PDB file of C-alpha atoms and ligand atoms in Angstrom:
ATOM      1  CA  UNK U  25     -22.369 -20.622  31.466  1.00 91.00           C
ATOM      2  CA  UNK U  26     -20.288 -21.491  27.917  1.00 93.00           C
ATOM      3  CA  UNK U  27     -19.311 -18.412  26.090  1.00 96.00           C
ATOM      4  CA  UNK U  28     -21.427 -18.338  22.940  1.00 98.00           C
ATOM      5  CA  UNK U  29     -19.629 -17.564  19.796  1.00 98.00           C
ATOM      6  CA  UNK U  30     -20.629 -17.759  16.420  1.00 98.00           C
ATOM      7  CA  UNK U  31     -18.280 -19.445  13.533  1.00 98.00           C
ATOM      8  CA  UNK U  32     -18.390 -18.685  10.056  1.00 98.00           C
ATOM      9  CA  UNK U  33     -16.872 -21.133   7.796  1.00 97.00           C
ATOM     10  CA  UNK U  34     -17.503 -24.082   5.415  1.00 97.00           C
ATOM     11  CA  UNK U  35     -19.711 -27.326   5.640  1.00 98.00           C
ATOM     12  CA  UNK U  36     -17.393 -29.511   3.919  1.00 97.00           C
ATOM     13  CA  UNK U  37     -18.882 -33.234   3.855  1.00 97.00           C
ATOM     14  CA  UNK U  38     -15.994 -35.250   3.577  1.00 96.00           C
ATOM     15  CA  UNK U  39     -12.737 -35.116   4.419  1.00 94.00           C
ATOM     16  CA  UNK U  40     -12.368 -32.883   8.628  1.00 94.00           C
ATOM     17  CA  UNK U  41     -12.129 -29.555   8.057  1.00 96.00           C
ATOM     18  CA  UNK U  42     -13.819 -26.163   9.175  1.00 97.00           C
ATOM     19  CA  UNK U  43     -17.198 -27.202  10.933  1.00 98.00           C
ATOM     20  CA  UNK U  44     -17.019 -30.664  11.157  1.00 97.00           C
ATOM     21  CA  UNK U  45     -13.791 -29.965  12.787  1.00 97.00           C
ATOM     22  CA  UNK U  46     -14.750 -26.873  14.644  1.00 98.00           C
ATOM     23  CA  UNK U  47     -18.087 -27.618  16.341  1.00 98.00           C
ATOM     24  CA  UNK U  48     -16.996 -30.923  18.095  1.00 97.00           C
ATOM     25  CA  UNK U  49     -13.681 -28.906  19.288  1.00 98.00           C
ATOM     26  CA  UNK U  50     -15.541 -26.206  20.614  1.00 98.00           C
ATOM     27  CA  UNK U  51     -17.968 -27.842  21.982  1.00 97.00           C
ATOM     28  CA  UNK U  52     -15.554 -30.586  23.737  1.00 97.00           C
ATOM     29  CA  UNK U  53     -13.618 -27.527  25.043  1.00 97.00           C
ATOM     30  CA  UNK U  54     -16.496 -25.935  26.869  1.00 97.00           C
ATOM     31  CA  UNK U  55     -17.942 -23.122  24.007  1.00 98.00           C
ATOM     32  CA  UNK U  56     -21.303 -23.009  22.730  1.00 98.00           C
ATOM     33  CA  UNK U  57     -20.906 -22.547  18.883  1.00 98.00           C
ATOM     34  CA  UNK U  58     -23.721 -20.920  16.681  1.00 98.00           C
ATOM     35  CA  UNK U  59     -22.907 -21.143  13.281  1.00 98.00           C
ATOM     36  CA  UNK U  60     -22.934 -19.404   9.826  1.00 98.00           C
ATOM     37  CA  UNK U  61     -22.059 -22.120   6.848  1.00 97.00           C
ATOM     38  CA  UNK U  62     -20.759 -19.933   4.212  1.00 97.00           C
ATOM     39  CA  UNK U  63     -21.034 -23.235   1.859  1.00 97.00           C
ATOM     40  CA  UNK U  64     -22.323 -26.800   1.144  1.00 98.00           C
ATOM     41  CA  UNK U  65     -18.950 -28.740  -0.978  1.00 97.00           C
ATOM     42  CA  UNK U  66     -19.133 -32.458  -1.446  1.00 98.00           C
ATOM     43  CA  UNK U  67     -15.893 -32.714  -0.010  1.00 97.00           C
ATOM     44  CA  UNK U  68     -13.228 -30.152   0.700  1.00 95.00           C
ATOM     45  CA  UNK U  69     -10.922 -28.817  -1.981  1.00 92.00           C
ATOM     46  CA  UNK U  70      -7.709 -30.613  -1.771  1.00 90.00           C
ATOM     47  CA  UNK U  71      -9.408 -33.904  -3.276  1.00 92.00           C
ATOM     48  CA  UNK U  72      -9.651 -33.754  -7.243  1.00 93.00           C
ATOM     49  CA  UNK U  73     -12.959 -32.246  -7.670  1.00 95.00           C
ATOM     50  CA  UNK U  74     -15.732 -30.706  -5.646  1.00 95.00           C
ATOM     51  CA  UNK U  75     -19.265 -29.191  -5.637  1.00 97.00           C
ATOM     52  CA  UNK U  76     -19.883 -25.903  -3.995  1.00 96.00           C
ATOM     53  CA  UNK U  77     -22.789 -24.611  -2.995  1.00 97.00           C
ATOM     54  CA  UNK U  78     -22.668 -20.863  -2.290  1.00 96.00           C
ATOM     55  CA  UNK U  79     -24.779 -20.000   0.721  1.00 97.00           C
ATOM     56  CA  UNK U  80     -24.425 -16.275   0.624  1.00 96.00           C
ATOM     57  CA  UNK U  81     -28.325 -15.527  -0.365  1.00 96.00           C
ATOM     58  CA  UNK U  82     -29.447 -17.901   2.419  1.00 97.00           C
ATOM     59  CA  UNK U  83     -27.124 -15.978   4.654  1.00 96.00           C
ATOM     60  CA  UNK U  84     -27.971 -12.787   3.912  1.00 95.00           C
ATOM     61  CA  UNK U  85     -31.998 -14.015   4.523  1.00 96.00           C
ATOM     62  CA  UNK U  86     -30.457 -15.841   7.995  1.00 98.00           C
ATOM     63  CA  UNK U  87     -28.917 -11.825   8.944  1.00 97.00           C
ATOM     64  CA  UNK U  88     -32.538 -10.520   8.803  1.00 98.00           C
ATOM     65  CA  UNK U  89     -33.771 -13.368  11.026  1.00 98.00           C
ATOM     66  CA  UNK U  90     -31.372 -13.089  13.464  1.00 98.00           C
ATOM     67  CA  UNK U  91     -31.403  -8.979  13.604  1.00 98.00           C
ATOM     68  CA  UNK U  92     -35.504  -9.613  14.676  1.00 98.00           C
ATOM     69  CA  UNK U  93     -34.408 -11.996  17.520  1.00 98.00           C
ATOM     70  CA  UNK U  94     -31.199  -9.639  18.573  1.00 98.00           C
ATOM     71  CA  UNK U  95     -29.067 -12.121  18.956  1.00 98.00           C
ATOM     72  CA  UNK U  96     -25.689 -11.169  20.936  1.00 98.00           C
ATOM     73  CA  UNK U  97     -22.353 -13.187  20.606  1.00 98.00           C
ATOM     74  CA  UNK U  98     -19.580 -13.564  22.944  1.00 98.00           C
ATOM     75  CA  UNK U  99     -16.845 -14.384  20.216  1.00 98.00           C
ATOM     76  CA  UNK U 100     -16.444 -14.689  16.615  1.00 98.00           C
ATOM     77  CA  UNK U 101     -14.107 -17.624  14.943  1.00 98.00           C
ATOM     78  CA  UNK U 102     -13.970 -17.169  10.693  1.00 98.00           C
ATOM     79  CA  UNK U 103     -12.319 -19.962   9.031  1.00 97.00           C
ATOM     80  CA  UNK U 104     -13.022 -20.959   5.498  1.00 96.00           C
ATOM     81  CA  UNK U 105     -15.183 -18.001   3.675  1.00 96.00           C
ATOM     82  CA  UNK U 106     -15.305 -19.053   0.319  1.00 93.00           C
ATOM     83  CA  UNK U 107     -15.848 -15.937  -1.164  1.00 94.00           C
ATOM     84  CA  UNK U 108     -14.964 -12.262  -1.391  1.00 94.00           C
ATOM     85  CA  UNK U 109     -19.008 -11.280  -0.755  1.00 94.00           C
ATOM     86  CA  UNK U 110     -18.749 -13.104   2.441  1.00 96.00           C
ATOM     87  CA  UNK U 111     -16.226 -10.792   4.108  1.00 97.00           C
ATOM     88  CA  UNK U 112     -18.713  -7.700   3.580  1.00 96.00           C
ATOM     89  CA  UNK U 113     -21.061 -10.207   5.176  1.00 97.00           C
ATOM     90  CA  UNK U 114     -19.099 -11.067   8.207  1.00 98.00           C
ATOM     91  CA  UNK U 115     -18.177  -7.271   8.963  1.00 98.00           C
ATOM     92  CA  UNK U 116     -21.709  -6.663   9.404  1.00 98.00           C
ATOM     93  CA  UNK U 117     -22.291  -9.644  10.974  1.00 98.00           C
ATOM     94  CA  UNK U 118     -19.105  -8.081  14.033  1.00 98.00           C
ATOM     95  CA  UNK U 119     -21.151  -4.931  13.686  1.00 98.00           C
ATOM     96  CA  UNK U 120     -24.493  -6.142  14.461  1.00 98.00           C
ATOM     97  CA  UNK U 121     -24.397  -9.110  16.363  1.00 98.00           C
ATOM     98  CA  UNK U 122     -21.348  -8.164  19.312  1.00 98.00           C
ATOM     99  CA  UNK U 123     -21.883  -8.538  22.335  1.00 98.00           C
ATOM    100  CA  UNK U 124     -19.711  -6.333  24.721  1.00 98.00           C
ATOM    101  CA  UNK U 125     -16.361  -7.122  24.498  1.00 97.00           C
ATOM    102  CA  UNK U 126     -16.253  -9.821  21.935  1.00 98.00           C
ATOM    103  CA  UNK U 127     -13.507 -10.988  20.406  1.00 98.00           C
ATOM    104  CA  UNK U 128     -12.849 -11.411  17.084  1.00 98.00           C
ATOM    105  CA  UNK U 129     -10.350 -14.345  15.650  1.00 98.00           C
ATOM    106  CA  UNK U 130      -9.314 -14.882  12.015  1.00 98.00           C
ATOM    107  CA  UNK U 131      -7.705 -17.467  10.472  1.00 98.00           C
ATOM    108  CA  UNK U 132      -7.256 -16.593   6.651  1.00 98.00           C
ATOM    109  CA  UNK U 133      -7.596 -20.432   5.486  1.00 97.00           C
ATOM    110  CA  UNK U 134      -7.166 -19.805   1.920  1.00 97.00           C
ATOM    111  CA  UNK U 135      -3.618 -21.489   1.487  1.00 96.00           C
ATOM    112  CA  UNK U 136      -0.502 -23.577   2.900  1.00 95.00           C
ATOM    113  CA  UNK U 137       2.777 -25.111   1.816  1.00 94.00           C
ATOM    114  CA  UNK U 138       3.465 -22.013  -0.463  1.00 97.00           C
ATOM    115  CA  UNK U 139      -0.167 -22.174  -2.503  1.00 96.00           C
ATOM    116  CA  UNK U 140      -3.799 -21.198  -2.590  1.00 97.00           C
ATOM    117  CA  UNK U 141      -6.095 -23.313  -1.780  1.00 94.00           C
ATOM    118  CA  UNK U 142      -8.367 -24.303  -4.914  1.00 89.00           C
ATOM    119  CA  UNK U 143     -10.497 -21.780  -6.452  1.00 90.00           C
ATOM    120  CA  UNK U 144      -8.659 -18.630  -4.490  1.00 95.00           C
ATOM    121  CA  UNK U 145      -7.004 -15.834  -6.385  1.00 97.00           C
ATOM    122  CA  UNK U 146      -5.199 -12.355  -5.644  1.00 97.00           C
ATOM    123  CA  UNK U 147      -8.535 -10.612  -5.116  1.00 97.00           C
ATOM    124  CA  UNK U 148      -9.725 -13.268  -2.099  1.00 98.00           C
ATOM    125  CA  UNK U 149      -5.918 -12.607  -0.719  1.00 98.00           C
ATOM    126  CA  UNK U 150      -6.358  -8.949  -0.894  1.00 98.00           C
ATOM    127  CA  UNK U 151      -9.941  -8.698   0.479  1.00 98.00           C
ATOM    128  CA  UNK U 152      -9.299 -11.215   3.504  1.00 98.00           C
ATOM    129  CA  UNK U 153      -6.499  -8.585   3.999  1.00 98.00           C
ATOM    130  CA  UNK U 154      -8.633  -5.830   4.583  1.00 98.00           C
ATOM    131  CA  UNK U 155     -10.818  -8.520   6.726  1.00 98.00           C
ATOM    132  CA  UNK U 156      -8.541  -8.937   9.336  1.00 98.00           C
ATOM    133  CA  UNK U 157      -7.920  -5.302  10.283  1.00 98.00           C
ATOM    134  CA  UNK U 158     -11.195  -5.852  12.494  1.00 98.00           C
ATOM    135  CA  UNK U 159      -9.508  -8.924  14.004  1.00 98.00           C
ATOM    136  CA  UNK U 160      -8.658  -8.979  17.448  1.00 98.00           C
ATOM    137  CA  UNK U 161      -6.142 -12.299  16.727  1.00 98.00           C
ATOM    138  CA  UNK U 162      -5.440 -13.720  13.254  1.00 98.00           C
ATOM    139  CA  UNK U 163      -4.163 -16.815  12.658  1.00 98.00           C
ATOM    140  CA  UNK U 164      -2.570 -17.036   9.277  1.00 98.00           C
ATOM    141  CA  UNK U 165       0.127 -19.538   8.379  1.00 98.00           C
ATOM    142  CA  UNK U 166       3.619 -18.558   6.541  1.00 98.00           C
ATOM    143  CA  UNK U 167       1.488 -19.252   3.175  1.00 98.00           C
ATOM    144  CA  UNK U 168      -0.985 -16.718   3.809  1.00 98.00           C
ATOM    145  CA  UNK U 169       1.182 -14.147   5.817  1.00 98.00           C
ATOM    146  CA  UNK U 170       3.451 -14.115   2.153  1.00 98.00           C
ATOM    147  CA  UNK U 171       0.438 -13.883   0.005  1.00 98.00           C
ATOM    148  CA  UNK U 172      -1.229 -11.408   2.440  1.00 98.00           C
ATOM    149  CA  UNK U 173       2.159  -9.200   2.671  1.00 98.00           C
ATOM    150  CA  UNK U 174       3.816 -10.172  -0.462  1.00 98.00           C
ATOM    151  CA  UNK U 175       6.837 -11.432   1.211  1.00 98.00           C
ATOM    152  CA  UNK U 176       8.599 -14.346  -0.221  1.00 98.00           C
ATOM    153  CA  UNK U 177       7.627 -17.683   0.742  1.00 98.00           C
ATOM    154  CA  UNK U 178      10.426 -19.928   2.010  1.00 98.00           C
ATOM    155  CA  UNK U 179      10.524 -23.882   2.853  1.00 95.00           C
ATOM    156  CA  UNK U 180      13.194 -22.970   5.254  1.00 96.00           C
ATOM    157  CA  UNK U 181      14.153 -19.945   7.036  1.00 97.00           C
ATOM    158  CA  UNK U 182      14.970 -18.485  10.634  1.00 97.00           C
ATOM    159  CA  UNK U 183      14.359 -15.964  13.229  1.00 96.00           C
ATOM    160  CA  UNK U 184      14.782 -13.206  10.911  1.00 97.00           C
ATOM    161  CA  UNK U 185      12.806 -14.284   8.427  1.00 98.00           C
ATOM    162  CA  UNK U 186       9.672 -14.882  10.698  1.00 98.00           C
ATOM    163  CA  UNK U 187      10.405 -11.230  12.671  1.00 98.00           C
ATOM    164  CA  UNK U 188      10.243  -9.963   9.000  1.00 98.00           C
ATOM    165  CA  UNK U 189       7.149 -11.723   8.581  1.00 98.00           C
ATOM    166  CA  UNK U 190       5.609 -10.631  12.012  1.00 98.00           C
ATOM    167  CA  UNK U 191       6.321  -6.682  10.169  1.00 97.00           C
ATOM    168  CA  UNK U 192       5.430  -7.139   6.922  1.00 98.00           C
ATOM    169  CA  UNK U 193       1.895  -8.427   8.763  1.00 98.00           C
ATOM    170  CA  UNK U 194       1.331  -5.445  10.857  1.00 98.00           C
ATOM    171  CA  UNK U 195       0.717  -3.277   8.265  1.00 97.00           C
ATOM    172  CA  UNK U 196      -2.688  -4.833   7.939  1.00 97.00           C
ATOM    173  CA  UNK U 197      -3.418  -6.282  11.270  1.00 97.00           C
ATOM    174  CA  UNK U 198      -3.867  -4.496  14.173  1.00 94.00           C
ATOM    175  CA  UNK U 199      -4.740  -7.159  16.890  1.00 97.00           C
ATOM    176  CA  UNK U 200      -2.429 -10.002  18.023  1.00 98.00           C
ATOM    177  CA  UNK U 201      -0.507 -11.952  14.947  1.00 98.00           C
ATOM    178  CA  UNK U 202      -0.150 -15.211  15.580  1.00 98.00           C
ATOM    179  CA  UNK U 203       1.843 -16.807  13.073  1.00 98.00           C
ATOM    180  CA  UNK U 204       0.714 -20.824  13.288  1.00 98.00           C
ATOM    181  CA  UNK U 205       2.899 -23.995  11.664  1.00 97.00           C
ATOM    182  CA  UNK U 206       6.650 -21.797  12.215  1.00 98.00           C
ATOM    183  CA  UNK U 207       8.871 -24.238  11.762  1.00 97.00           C
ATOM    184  CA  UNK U 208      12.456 -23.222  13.947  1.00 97.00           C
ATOM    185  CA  UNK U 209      15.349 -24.965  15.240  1.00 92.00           C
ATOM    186  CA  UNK U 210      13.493 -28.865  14.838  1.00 95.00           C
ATOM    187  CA  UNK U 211      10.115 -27.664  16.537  1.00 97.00           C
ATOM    188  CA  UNK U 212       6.978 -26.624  15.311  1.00 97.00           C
ATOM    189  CA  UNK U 213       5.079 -23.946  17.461  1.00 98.00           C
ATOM    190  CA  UNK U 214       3.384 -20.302  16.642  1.00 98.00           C
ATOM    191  CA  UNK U 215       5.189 -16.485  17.020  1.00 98.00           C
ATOM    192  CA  UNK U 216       2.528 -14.276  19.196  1.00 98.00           C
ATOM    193  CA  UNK U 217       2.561 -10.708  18.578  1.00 98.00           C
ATOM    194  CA  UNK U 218       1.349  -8.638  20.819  1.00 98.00           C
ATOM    195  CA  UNK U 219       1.906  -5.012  21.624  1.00 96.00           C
ATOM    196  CA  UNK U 220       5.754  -4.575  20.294  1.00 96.00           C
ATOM    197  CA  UNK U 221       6.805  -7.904  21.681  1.00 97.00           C
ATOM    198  CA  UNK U 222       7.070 -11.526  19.883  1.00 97.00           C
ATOM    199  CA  UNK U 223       6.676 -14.805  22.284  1.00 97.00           C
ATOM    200  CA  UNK U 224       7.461 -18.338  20.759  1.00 98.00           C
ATOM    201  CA  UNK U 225       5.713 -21.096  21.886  1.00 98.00           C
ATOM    202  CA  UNK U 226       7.620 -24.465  20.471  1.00 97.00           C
ATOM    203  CA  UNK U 227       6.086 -28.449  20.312  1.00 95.00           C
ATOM    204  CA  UNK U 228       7.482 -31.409  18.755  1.00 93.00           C
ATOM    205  CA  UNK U 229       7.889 -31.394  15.373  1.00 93.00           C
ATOM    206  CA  UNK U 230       6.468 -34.774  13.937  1.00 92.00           C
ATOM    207  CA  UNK U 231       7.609 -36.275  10.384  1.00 88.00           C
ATOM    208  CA  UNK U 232       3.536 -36.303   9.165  1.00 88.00           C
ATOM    209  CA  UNK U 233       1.677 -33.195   7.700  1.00 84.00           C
ATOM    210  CA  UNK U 234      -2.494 -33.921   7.710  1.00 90.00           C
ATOM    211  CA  UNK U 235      -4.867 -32.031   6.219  1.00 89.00           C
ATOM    212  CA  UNK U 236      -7.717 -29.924   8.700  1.00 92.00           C
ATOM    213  CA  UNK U 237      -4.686 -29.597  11.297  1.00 95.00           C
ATOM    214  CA  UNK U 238      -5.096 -25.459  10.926  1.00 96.00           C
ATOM    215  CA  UNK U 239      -8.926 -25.815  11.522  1.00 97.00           C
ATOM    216  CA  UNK U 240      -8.008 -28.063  14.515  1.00 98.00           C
ATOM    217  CA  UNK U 241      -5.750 -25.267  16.277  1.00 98.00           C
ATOM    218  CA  UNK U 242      -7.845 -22.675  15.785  1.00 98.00           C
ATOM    219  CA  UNK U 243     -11.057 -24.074  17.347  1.00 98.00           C
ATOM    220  CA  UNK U 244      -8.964 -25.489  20.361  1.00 98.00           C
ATOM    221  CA  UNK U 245      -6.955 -22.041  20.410  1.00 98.00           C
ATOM    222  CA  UNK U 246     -10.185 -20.353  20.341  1.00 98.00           C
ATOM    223  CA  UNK U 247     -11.943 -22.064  23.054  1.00 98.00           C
ATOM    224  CA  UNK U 248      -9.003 -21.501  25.458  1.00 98.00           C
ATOM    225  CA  UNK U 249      -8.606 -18.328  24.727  1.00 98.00           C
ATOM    226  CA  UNK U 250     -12.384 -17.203  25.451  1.00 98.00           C
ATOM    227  CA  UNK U 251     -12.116 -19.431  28.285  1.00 98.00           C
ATOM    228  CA  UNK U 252      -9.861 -17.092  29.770  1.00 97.00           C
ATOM    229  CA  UNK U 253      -6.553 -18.401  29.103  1.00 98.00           C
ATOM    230  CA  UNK U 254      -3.735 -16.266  27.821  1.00 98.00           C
ATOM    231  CA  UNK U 255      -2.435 -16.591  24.250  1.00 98.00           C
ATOM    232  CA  UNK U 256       0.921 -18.680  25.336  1.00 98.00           C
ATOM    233  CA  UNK U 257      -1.451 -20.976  26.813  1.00 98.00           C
ATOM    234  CA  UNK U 258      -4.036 -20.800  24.398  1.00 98.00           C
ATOM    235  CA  UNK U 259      -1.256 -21.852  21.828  1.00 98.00           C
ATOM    236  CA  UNK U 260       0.777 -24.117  23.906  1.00 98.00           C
ATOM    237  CA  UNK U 261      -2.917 -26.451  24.626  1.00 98.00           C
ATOM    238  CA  UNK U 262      -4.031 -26.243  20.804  1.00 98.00           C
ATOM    239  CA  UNK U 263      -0.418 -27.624  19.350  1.00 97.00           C
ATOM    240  CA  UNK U 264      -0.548 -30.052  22.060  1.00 97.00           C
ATOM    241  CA  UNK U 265      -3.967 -31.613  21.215  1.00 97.00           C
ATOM    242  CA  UNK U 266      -3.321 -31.088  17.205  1.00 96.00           C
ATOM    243  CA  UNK U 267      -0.030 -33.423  17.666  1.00 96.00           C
ATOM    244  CA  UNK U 268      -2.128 -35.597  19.651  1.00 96.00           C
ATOM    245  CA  UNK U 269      -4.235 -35.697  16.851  1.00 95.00           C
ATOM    246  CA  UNK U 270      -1.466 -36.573  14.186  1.00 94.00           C
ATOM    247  CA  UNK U 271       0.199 -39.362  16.571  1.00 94.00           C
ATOM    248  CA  UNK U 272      -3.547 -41.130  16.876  1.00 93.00           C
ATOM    249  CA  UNK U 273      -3.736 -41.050  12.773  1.00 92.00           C
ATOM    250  CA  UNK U 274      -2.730 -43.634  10.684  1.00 87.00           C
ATOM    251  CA  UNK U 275      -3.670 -43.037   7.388  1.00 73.00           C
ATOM    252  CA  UNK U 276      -6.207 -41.447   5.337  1.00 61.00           C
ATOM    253  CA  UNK U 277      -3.977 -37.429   4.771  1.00 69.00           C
ATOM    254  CA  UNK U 278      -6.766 -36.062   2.780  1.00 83.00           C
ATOM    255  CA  UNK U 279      -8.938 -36.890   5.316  1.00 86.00           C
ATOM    256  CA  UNK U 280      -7.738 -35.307   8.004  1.00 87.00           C
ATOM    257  CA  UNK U 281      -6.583 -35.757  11.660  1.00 91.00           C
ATOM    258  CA  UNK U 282      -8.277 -38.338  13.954  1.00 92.00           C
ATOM    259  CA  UNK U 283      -9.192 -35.913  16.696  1.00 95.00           C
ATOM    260  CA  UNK U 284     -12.041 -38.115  17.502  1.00 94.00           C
ATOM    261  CA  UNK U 285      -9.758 -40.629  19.276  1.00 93.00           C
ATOM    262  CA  UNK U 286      -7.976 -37.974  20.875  1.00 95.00           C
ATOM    263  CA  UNK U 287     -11.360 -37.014  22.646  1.00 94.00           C
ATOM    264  CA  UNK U 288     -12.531 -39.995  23.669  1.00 91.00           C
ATOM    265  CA  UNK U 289      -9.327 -40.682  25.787  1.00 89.00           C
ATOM    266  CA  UNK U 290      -9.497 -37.517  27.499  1.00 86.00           C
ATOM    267  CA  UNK U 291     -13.422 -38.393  28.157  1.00 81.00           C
ATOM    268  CA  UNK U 292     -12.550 -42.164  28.997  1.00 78.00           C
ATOM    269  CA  UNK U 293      -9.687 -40.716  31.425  1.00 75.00           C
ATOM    270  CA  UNK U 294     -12.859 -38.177  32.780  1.00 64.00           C
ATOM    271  CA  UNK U 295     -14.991 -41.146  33.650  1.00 57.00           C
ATOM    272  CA  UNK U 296     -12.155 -42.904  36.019  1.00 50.00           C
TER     273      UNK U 296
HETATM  274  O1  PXL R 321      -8.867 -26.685   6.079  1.00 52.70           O
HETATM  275  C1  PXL R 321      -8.999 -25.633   5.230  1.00 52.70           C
HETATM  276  C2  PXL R 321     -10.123 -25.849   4.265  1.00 52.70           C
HETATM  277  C3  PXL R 321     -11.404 -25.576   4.653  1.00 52.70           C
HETATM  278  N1  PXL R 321     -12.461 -25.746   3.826  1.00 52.70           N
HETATM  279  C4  PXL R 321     -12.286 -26.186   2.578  1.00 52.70           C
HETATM  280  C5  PXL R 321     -11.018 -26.480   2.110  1.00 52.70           C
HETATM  281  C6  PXL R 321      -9.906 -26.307   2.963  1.00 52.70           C
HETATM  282  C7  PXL R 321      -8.578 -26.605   2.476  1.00 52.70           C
HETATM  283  O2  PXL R 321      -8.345 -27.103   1.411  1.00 52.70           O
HETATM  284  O3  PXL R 321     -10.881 -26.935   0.870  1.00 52.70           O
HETATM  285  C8  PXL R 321     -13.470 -26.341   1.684  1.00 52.70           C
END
């Protein structure tokens, strides 16, 4: 049977991101996703303007409903929250709704390239820090690991720099770091820390940044990694299919990654 897991992030409805990014991932890669929308936007924020549509009451009503029914899940992915209110939310939501041994993964998505996302401030960055101390993996970006830590951000850096990183984030996290996008030595890969060690794991580096790439890896990371592969792995398979992803694009940045092409091959190939 699929592991069912329950994501909590944003219905964005243009331009790939969060769960039109996230349910055909985890679905493709074997997980049964239940899902929480934490909002309704027109479009996701990077284009020039948006609506947003705060879900929160209809959440809160949604808790109740799904309390009566005692439903259980396997594994919890939060992407996109929105806002602060929601983190409150999704603590409960790891409180009541866990079954045995689930796992909890964070990705912080509230910034990249050195800024917040639209409509984020210091208070989201300091409440999705005290989030993801019930994390059992976070995976923040070198954006959200400086806001989160208050280290400086850096377009370049090395080794050092990301160790630094790796300790500045354990203060708050107490489950596996894995830093995602780290940029070394002309590859692109993620730093895994886990239990006093650091493990690289390094792709090609290709000359194109998309938007929705994050949301990418972290469905396909998380659908490994319940799967019952280990975190190298789960790492190793989710920067493989995001650069995938980037070669099949052509256009269209704001709109994020063609994964769709990507998924079709690998079912075509399936079929032969
Ligand atoms: O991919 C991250 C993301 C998710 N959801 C919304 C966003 C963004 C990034 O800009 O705006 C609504």
């Amino acid at each position: 049977m699929a592991k069912r897991i329950l994501t909590m992030q944003d219905l964005s409805c243009v331009g790939q991101c969060s769960l039109t990014v996230a349910l055909p991932l985890l679905s493709a890669y074997g997980v049964e996703a239940a899902v929480l929308p934490t909002a309704v936007l027109s479009n996701h924020t990077m284009f020039k303007s948006w609506s947003y549509l705060d879900l929160t009451p209809e959440i809160k009503h949604i808790y109740q409903f799904w309390q009566e029914n005692g439903f259980k899940f396997e594994g919890f992915l939060l992407g996109y929250l929105g806002k602060k209110e929601l983190m409150d939310l999704a603590e409960s939501c790891f409180d009541e709704f866990s079954a045995e041994g689930a796992k909890i993964i964070i990705d912080p998505a509230f910034g990249d390239n050195g800024k917040l996302y639209g409509g984020f401030d210091g208070e989201y960055v300091a409440a999705m820090r005290n989030l993801i101390r019930r994390a059992d993996v976070i995976l923040p970006n070198m954006t959200e690991v400086c806001f989160m830590t208050g280290l400086e951000y850096r377009e370049k850096y090395d080794r050092a720099y990301v160790e630094r990183a790796i300790s500045e984030m354990k203060k708050y996290a107490h489950g596996t770091i894995i830093i995602t996008g780290v940029e070394l030595e002309g590859k692109i890969g993620e730093a895994i820390y886990k239990d006093g060690k650091t493990e690289y794991v390094f792709g090609e580096l290709l000359p194109k940044r998309l938007h929705g790439t994050g949301d990418i890896f972290a469905a396909v990371f998380t659908a490994e990694y319940l799967n019952g592969a280990s975190l190298a792995e789960s790492c190793a398979e989710a920067g493989r299919f995001v650069a995938e992803c980037i070669r099949h694009t052509s256009d269209g940045h704001f709109y994020g990654a063609n994964f769709e092409d990507v998924l079709n091959k690998a079912q075509g190939s399936r079929k032969n």
